[in-house]
Short mmCIF file of C-alpha atoms in Angstrom, two decimals:
data_model
loop_
_atom_site.label_atom_id
_atom_site.label_comp_id
_atom_site.label_asym_id
_atom_site.label_seq_id
_atom_site.Cartn_x
_atom_site.Cartn_y
_atom_site.Cartn_z
CA MET A 1 5.36 3.36 5.41
CA SER A 2 7.91 6.18 5.56
CA GLY A 3 9.92 4.99 2.57
CA VAL A 4 13.17 6.36 4.02
CA ARG A 5 16.13 4.03 3.59
CA PRO A 6 18.85 3.68 6.23
CA GLY A 7 21.66 6.14 5.67
CA THR A 8 19.57 8.72 3.81
CA ALA A 9 19.59 12.33 4.92
CA ALA A 10 16.10 12.56 6.35
CA SER A 11 15.38 14.14 9.66
CA ARG A 12 12.26 14.04 11.77
CA ALA A 13 11.10 16.21 14.61
CA ARG A 14 11.13 14.43 17.93
CA PRO A 15 8.49 15.05 20.57
CA GLY A 16 9.71 17.84 22.80
CA GLY A 17 12.72 18.51 20.60
CA SER A 18 13.68 19.88 17.25
CA ALA A 19 14.85 18.06 14.17
CA ARG A 20 18.60 17.86 13.78
CA LYS A 21 20.85 16.45 11.14
CA VAL A 22 23.82 14.39 12.17
CA PRO A 23 26.62 14.58 9.63
CA ARG A 24 27.61 11.15 8.32
CA ALA A 25 30.08 9.92 5.77
CA ALA A 26 28.64 8.70 2.48
CA GLY A 27 27.07 5.26 2.97
CA GLU A 28 27.35 5.37 6.77
CA GLU A 29 24.16 4.16 8.43
CA ARG A 30 22.44 5.72 11.41
CA PRO A 31 22.77 3.62 14.58
CA LEU A 32 19.60 1.89 15.74
CA THR A 33 18.09 2.40 19.17
CA SER A 34 16.26 -0.41 20.94
CA VAL A 35 13.27 -0.29 23.26
CA ALA A 36 12.94 -2.81 26.06
CA ALA A 37 9.98 -5.16 25.93
CA GLY A 38 7.05 -3.71 27.83
CA ASP A 39 8.20 -0.08 27.56
CA ARG A 40 5.32 2.25 26.77
CA PHE A 41 5.27 5.51 24.90
CA GLN A 42 4.53 8.35 27.32
CA GLY A 43 1.08 9.80 26.80
CA GLY A 44 -0.55 6.65 25.37
CA GLU A 45 -0.12 5.20 21.88
CA PRO A 46 2.50 6.86 19.71
CA GLU A 47 1.25 8.83 16.76
CA HIS A 48 3.53 6.80 14.48
CA THR A 49 2.00 3.42 15.33
CA PRO A 50 1.08 1.74 12.03
CA ARG A 51 -2.57 1.00 11.30
CA LEU A 52 -4.23 -1.16 8.67
CA TRP A 53 -5.84 0.58 5.69
CA HIS A 54 -7.95 -1.10 3.01
CA VAL A 55 -6.87 0.15 -0.41
CA THR A 56 -8.73 -0.10 -3.71
CA LEU A 57 -6.70 1.05 -6.70
CA SER A 58 -8.43 1.41 -10.09
CA VAL A 59 -6.49 1.69 -13.34
CA SER A 60 -7.52 1.92 -16.99
CA GLY A 61 -6.20 2.59 -20.45
CA ALA A 62 -5.94 1.23 -23.97
CA ARG A 63 -7.10 -2.32 -24.55
CA ALA A 64 -4.60 -5.09 -23.90
CA PRO A 65 -4.93 -8.85 -24.45
CA LEU A 66 -6.73 -10.40 -21.47
CA SER A 67 -4.11 -13.13 -21.12
CA GLU A 68 -1.36 -10.50 -20.77
CA VAL A 69 -3.35 -8.48 -18.23
CA ARG A 70 -4.01 -11.60 -16.17
CA ARG A 71 -0.38 -12.73 -16.33
CA ALA A 72 0.84 -9.26 -15.27
CA LEU A 73 -1.56 -9.09 -12.31
CA GLU A 74 -0.58 -12.60 -11.25
CA GLN A 75 3.08 -11.57 -11.40
CA LEU A 76 2.32 -8.48 -9.29
CA ALA A 77 0.50 -10.67 -6.75
CA HIS A 78 3.44 -13.09 -6.72
CA ASP A 79 5.97 -10.29 -6.22
CA HIS A 80 3.81 -8.64 -3.57
CA PRO A 81 1.73 -11.19 -1.68
CA PHE A 82 -0.07 -8.45 0.26
CA LEU A 83 -2.49 -8.12 -2.67
CA LEU A 84 -5.86 -9.57 -1.71
CA THR A 85 -7.66 -9.64 -5.01
CA SER A 86 -7.47 -8.20 -8.48
CA ARG A 87 -10.27 -7.92 -11.00
CA TYR A 88 -9.56 -7.11 -14.61
CA ALA A 89 -10.92 -6.56 -18.10
CA ASP A 90 -9.06 -5.72 -21.29
CA ASP A 91 -9.08 -1.97 -20.56
CA HIS A 92 -9.25 -1.63 -16.77
CA ALA A 93 -8.41 -3.35 -13.50
CA GLU A 94 -9.02 -3.01 -9.80
CA ILE A 95 -6.60 -4.08 -7.08
CA ARG A 96 -7.62 -4.49 -3.42
CA TYR A 97 -5.23 -5.00 -0.56
CA TRP A 98 -4.37 -4.09 3.02
CA GLU A 99 -1.62 -1.56 3.64
CA GLU A 100 0.07 -1.01 6.98
CA ALA A 101 0.86 2.68 7.40
CA ARG A 102 1.05 5.41 10.02
CA ASP A 103 -1.82 7.39 8.48
CA LEU A 104 -4.03 7.70 5.42
CA HIS A 105 -1.54 9.97 3.67
CA ASP A 106 1.22 7.36 3.87
CA ALA A 107 -1.10 4.55 2.72
CA ALA A 108 -2.32 6.64 -0.23
CA ALA A 109 1.22 7.61 -1.23
CA VAL A 110 2.28 3.95 -1.35
CA ALA A 111 -0.84 3.03 -3.34
CA LEU A 112 -0.27 5.80 -5.87
CA ARG A 113 3.25 4.51 -6.53
CA LEU A 114 2.30 0.81 -6.76
CA TRP A 115 1.26 0.63 -10.43
CA GLY A 116 4.05 2.79 -11.84
CA GLU A 117 6.85 1.27 -9.80
CA HIS A 118 5.90 -2.27 -10.79
CA ARG A 119 4.89 -1.64 -14.39
CA GLN A 120 8.21 -2.93 -15.78
CA THR A 121 8.93 -5.79 -13.37
CA ALA A 122 5.43 -7.28 -13.56
CA GLY A 123 4.80 -6.34 -17.21
CA LEU A 124 1.72 -4.30 -16.32
CA PRO A 125 -0.11 -2.44 -19.12
CA PRO A 126 0.72 1.28 -19.47
CA TRP A 127 -2.56 2.28 -17.85
CA GLU A 128 -3.14 5.27 -15.61
CA ILE A 129 -4.57 5.34 -12.11
CA VAL A 130 -8.17 6.54 -12.35
CA GLY A 131 -9.36 5.85 -8.82
CA LEU A 132 -8.11 5.37 -5.31
CA GLU A 133 -9.97 4.61 -2.12
CA VAL A 134 -8.21 4.26 1.22
CA ILE A 135 -10.33 3.50 4.27
CA ASP A 136 -9.46 2.47 7.79
CA ARG A 137 -10.13 -1.00 9.11
CA ALA A 138 -13.19 0.02 11.15
CA THR A 139 -14.86 1.66 8.13
CA TYR A 140 -14.15 -1.41 6.01
CA HIS A 141 -15.79 -3.69 8.59
CA GLN A 142 -18.78 -1.33 8.94
CA ARG A 143 -19.32 -1.49 5.19
CA ILE A 144 -19.09 -5.27 5.11
CA ALA A 145 -21.57 -5.52 8.01
CA ALA A 146 -23.95 -3.21 6.13
CA GLY A 147 -23.70 -5.38 3.00
CA TYR A 148 -21.55 -3.04 0.90
CA GLY A 149 -18.41 -4.04 -0.92
CA PRO A 150 -16.98 -7.49 -1.54
CA ALA A 151 -17.29 -9.81 1.41
CA PRO A 152 -14.06 -10.89 3.13
CA ALA A 153 -14.76 -14.39 1.77
CA THR A 154 -14.23 -13.13 -1.79
CA PRO A 155 -11.69 -15.49 -3.30
CA VAL A 156 -8.17 -14.16 -3.08
CA GLY A 157 -6.44 -13.97 -6.43
CA VAL A 158 -6.80 -12.54 -9.91
CA HIS A 159 -10.28 -12.70 -11.48
CA PRO A 160 -12.01 -11.27 -14.55
CA PHE A 161 -14.76 -8.68 -13.98
#
């Protein structure tokens, strides 16, 4: 989502106000504000309400042993259970999953960092991202209804192409 950790110096504009920075000592966290159950955002749904985005990330590169590619994708799926399915060959792979994010830009930013940030921990091959598709939930369901794309019943997990 926003990727901002508590205590970092990030400021956001508030509706009807301007952004302001509150000086804090190093390591001091910003106090949290609560909202009572049933309170509504004035003017309808807030613009920052997360939505679901279907992400397809395609990567490719030099050939790697299939057993290593499979093991790395299984480790990635274990570390991050949000992954729906992965398909792989010895020189490319495709990862599909749902991302919860405020907008397409946030979902795409997270997807573009996924492979590189987990390359070491999951032992992923040093492949580059060669494709990215991020679509909203309604578009995904329209495609499935029209017979395009893998059906929701596609087995979850890591599979060869």
